[in-house]
Short mmCIF file of C-alpha atoms in Angstrom, two decimals:
data_model
loop_
_atom_site.label_atom_id
_atom_site.label_comp_id
_atom_site.label_asym_id
_atom_site.label_seq_id
_atom_site.Cartn_x
_atom_site.Cartn_y
_atom_site.Cartn_z
CA MET A 887 86.41 92.23 45.90
CA PHE A 888 83.62 90.80 48.08
CA ASP A 889 84.67 87.21 47.38
CA LEU A 890 82.87 84.85 49.75
CA SER A 891 84.06 81.58 48.26
CA GLY A 892 84.28 78.80 50.85
CA LYS A 893 82.14 80.71 53.36
CA VAL A 894 78.94 79.34 54.89
CA ALA A 895 76.09 81.78 55.56
CA PHE A 896 72.86 81.24 57.49
CA ILE A 897 70.04 83.68 56.71
CA THR A 898 66.89 83.69 58.85
CA GLY A 899 63.78 84.82 57.02
CA GLY A 900 65.60 83.75 53.87
CA SER A 901 62.62 82.60 51.83
CA ARG A 902 61.26 86.02 50.91
CA GLY A 903 61.87 89.75 50.72
CA ILE A 904 65.16 91.13 51.95
CA GLY A 905 66.21 87.75 53.33
CA ARG A 906 65.80 86.06 49.97
CA ALA A 907 67.68 88.82 48.18
CA ALA A 908 70.49 88.42 50.73
CA CYS A 909 70.60 84.66 50.06
CA GLU A 910 70.89 85.21 46.34
CA ALA A 911 73.49 87.96 46.67
CA LEU A 912 75.68 86.00 49.08
CA ALA A 913 75.46 82.89 46.91
CA SER A 914 76.43 84.91 43.83
CA ARG A 915 79.65 85.81 45.63
CA GLY A 916 80.47 82.17 46.33
CA ALA A 917 78.96 81.56 49.76
CA HIS A 918 77.23 78.27 50.60
CA VAL A 919 73.85 79.57 51.73
CA LEU A 920 71.59 78.02 54.37
CA ILE A 921 68.11 79.42 53.78
CA GLY A 922 66.31 79.66 57.10
CA TYR A 923 62.53 79.68 56.78
CA GLY A 924 59.54 79.44 59.07
CA SER A 925 56.48 78.20 57.17
CA SER A 926 57.30 79.19 53.58
CA GLU A 927 58.84 75.88 52.52
CA ALA A 928 57.83 76.26 48.86
CA GLN A 929 59.34 79.74 48.64
CA ALA A 930 62.55 78.57 50.32
CA ALA A 931 62.82 75.66 47.89
CA GLU A 932 62.23 78.01 44.97
CA CYS A 933 65.02 80.27 46.24
CA ALA A 934 67.39 77.31 46.60
CA GLN A 935 66.56 76.07 43.12
CA GLY A 936 67.22 79.49 41.64
CA ILE A 937 70.58 79.71 43.37
CA ALA A 938 71.53 76.22 42.16
CA ALA A 939 70.48 77.07 38.61
CA ALA A 940 72.83 80.06 38.74
CA GLY A 941 75.70 77.81 39.83
CA GLY A 942 75.54 78.52 43.55
CA LYS A 943 75.08 76.34 46.63
CA ALA A 944 72.03 76.49 48.87
CA GLU A 945 70.10 74.38 51.34
CA CYS A 946 66.83 74.98 53.17
CA VAL A 947 66.63 74.82 56.96
CA GLN A 948 63.32 75.12 58.80
CA LEU A 949 63.31 77.02 62.09
CA ASP A 950 60.92 79.06 64.21
CA VAL A 951 62.86 82.05 65.50
CA SER A 952 60.07 82.84 67.99
CA ASP A 953 61.14 79.69 69.85
CA ALA A 954 64.47 81.00 71.11
CA GLN A 955 65.98 77.73 72.28
CA ALA A 956 64.94 75.87 69.15
CA ALA A 957 66.34 78.62 66.92
CA GLU A 958 69.67 78.58 68.73
CA ASN A 959 69.89 74.79 68.53
CA THR A 960 68.92 74.69 64.85
CA ILE A 961 71.58 77.17 63.82
CA ALA A 962 74.24 75.50 65.97
CA GLN A 963 73.37 72.12 64.43
CA ALA A 964 73.39 73.57 60.90
CA ALA A 965 76.88 74.93 61.53
CA LYS A 966 78.00 71.54 62.80
CA THR A 967 76.57 69.76 59.77
CA ALA A 968 78.14 72.25 57.36
CA GLY A 969 81.46 72.09 59.19
CA ARG A 970 81.59 75.84 59.80
CA LEU A 971 79.52 79.01 59.94
CA ASP A 972 81.06 82.27 58.79
CA ILE A 973 78.08 84.59 58.34
CA LEU A 974 74.75 85.04 60.09
CA VAL A 975 72.11 87.37 58.68
CA ALA A 976 69.22 87.76 61.13
CA SER A 977 66.54 88.91 58.73
CA ALA A 978 63.35 87.26 60.05
CA GLY A 979 60.86 89.83 61.21
CA ILE A 980 57.17 90.68 61.55
CA SER A 981 55.14 93.83 62.05
CA VAL A 982 51.74 94.34 63.64
CA ASP A 983 50.88 98.01 63.30
CA GLY A 984 48.49 99.97 65.47
CA LEU A 985 48.30 102.89 67.84
CA LEU A 986 49.53 102.01 71.32
CA LEU A 987 46.14 102.20 73.01
CA ARG A 988 44.82 99.63 70.54
CA LEU A 989 47.86 97.38 70.50
CA LYS A 990 47.27 94.01 72.14
CA ASP A 991 49.84 92.71 74.58
CA ASP A 992 49.94 89.39 72.71
CA ASP A 993 50.90 91.19 69.49
CA PHE A 994 53.58 93.21 71.31
CA ASP A 995 55.00 90.01 72.80
CA ARG A 996 54.96 88.24 69.41
CA ILE A 997 56.85 91.09 67.73
CA LEU A 998 59.52 91.06 70.43
CA ALA A 999 59.74 87.25 70.31
CA VAL A 1000 60.49 87.24 66.58
CA ASN A 1001 62.27 90.52 65.88
CA LEU A 1002 64.36 90.81 69.04
CA LYS A 1003 64.59 87.57 70.99
CA GLY A 1004 64.64 85.50 67.81
CA ALA A 1005 67.51 87.53 66.40
CA VAL A 1006 69.47 87.29 69.66
CA ALA A 1007 68.87 83.53 69.86
CA SER A 1008 70.06 83.16 66.28
CA ALA A 1009 73.22 85.06 67.14
CA ARG A 1010 73.79 82.87 70.18
CA GLY A 1011 73.65 79.78 68.00
CA ALA A 1012 76.02 81.27 65.43
CA LEU A 1013 78.56 82.77 67.81
CA LYS A 1014 79.74 79.47 69.27
CA PRO A 1015 81.22 78.06 66.03
CA MET A 1016 82.48 81.53 65.10
CA MET A 1017 84.33 81.79 68.41
CA ARG A 1018 86.02 78.46 67.78
CA ALA A 1019 87.10 79.67 64.34
CA ARG A 1020 88.04 83.10 65.74
CA ALA A 1021 86.26 84.71 62.80
CA GLY A 1022 82.74 85.55 61.77
CA ARG A 1023 80.17 88.09 60.65
CA VAL A 1024 76.86 88.75 62.42
CA ILE A 1025 74.45 91.07 60.63
CA PHE A 1026 71.14 92.17 62.12
CA LEU A 1027 68.32 93.65 60.02
CA SER A 1028 67.03 96.59 62.02
CA SER A 1029 65.01 99.45 60.50
CA VAL A 1030 64.93 103.20 60.02
CA VAL A 1031 61.87 103.04 62.30
CA GLY A 1032 64.17 101.86 65.08
CA GLU A 1033 66.13 105.10 64.70
CA ALA A 1034 63.43 107.64 63.88
CA GLY A 1035 60.26 106.09 65.28
CA ASN A 1036 56.93 106.05 63.48
CA ALA A 1037 53.34 106.60 64.57
CA GLY A 1038 51.46 103.33 64.79
CA GLN A 1039 54.59 101.21 65.05
CA THR A 1040 55.55 101.43 68.71
CA ALA A 1041 56.16 97.71 69.14
CA TYR A 1042 58.00 97.32 65.83
CA ALA A 1043 60.15 100.38 66.55
CA ALA A 1044 60.97 99.07 70.02
CA SER A 1045 62.13 95.72 68.64
CA LYS A 1046 64.27 97.28 65.94
CA ALA A 1047 65.75 99.95 68.22
CA ALA A 1048 66.71 97.24 70.71
CA LEU A 1049 68.65 95.44 67.98
CA LEU A 1050 70.91 98.47 67.66
CA GLY A 1051 71.84 98.18 71.33
CA VAL A 1052 72.40 94.46 70.87
CA THR A 1053 74.65 95.18 67.89
CA LYS A 1054 76.88 97.57 69.81
CA SER A 1055 77.12 95.34 72.86
CA LEU A 1056 77.94 92.16 70.94
CA ALA A 1057 80.45 94.04 68.80
CA LYS A 1058 82.37 94.86 71.97
CA GLU A 1059 81.97 91.38 73.44
CA TYR A 1060 83.31 89.45 70.46
CA ALA A 1061 85.75 91.75 68.67
CA GLY A 1062 88.59 90.00 70.46
CA ARG A 1063 87.55 86.74 68.77
CA GLY A 1064 87.72 88.21 65.28
CA ILE A 1065 83.93 88.49 64.99
CA THR A 1066 82.26 91.64 63.71
CA VAL A 1067 78.66 92.51 64.56
CA ASN A 1068 76.78 95.11 62.55
CA ALA A 1069 73.24 96.17 61.72
CA ILE A 1070 71.52 97.46 58.61
CA THR A 1071 68.66 99.95 58.97
CA PRO A 1072 66.62 99.90 55.76
CA GLY A 1073 64.18 102.68 55.00
CA TYR A 1074 61.15 102.28 52.78
CA ILE A 1075 61.91 99.12 50.81
CA GLU A 1076 59.55 97.53 48.29
CA THR A 1077 58.66 94.16 49.84
CA ASP A 1078 55.50 92.17 50.59
CA MET A 1079 55.34 94.05 53.91
CA THR A 1080 54.81 97.35 52.02
CA GLU A 1081 52.48 96.06 49.29
CA SER A 1082 49.44 96.76 51.47
CA LEU A 1083 50.09 100.51 51.43
CA THR A 1084 47.76 102.61 49.32
CA GLU A 1085 49.07 104.61 46.37
CA GLU A 1086 48.49 107.76 48.40
CA GLN A 1087 50.60 106.38 51.27
CA LYS A 1088 53.34 105.34 48.85
CA ALA A 1089 53.38 108.81 47.24
CA ALA A 1090 53.65 110.44 50.66
CA MET A 1091 56.52 108.11 51.55
CA HIS A 1092 58.37 108.91 48.32
CA SER A 1093 58.04 112.65 48.96
CA ALA A 1094 59.79 112.19 52.33
CA ILE A 1095 62.78 110.46 50.72
CA PRO A 1096 65.48 112.78 49.31
CA LEU A 1097 66.28 110.26 46.56
CA LYS A 1098 62.55 110.29 45.68
CA ARG A 1099 62.16 106.55 45.31
CA ALA A 1100 61.64 103.46 47.37
CA GLY A 1101 64.58 101.17 47.91
CA THR A 1102 64.76 97.65 46.56
CA VAL A 1103 65.65 94.43 48.31
CA ASN A 1104 68.80 94.35 46.20
CA ASP A 1105 69.89 97.69 47.67
CA VAL A 1106 69.82 96.09 51.10
CA ALA A 1107 71.37 92.82 49.90
CA ALA A 1108 74.36 94.77 48.57
CA ALA A 1109 74.93 96.15 52.07
CA VAL A 1110 74.73 92.61 53.46
CA VAL A 1111 77.39 91.43 51.04
CA TYR A 1112 79.69 94.28 52.03
CA LEU A 1113 79.37 93.70 55.78
CA ALA A 1114 79.85 89.95 55.26
CA SER A 1115 83.04 90.41 53.25
CA ASP A 1116 86.69 90.70 54.20
CA GLU A 1117 86.55 94.29 52.94
CA ALA A 1118 84.46 95.15 56.03
CA SER A 1119 86.86 93.50 58.49
CA TYR A 1120 87.44 96.79 60.35
CA VAL A 1121 83.74 97.70 60.61
CA THR A 1122 81.93 96.58 63.75
CA GLY A 1123 79.23 97.97 66.01
CA HIS A 1124 77.92 99.99 63.07
CA ALA A 1125 74.37 100.63 61.83
CA LEU A 1126 74.51 101.02 58.05
CA ARG A 1127 71.65 103.18 56.79
CA VAL A 1128 70.09 102.13 53.51
CA ASN A 1129 67.24 104.60 53.43
CA GLY A 1130 67.64 107.01 50.50
CA GLY A 1131 68.35 109.86 52.93
CA MET A 1132 64.98 109.77 54.71
CA TYR A 1133 66.81 109.69 58.06
CA VAL A 1134 70.37 110.98 58.41
#
């Protein structure tokens, strides 16, 4: 099950966190992985080297998802160079937290440019080769915050909630071409984005999770592998919750 041999996958934000775990998990199942990174060239190279050492295939591709046209062109060109593109995982994302009355418009715009417009542009670049092949998997990384909201994260929640609407709309647009479009909504996952939380904040978060623990990047990567596989061929327009029960 979950055999991805011969498939090509492009992962934005693939040099760290959930994106990196997704790269490693997809490669372990046989996919040729294109590691999309913004400025973390060393981390992307380290990821690629690790995949190669484990017997997998990986390449690094630099792109700035906040530049929508450039992101679309980069992914389209990567697909052309690879000869195909079967899987897109739009994982790149940022967060600038703050109460609404203190949130700067520039920060709001930057969050939307990366988390929402960047993900949509990435999908636009990937959908063209997928349409020609009449097959493909598009997977957006949303968030539990996009479903439940969270104080101090208005802009982040808006960007991630919007991705759920994008997921449902694109699922309907491209189902006839054999392309599935799904989202994953992680809960509290241990990544570099959560390292800044105090121990008190972490304890409070754990108490709100029925499973009483934070998730790992591998928990989310396993969901990516499933949605990318043939076993999920009848799943589209779905938001898969990987949140330990904190929002149901």
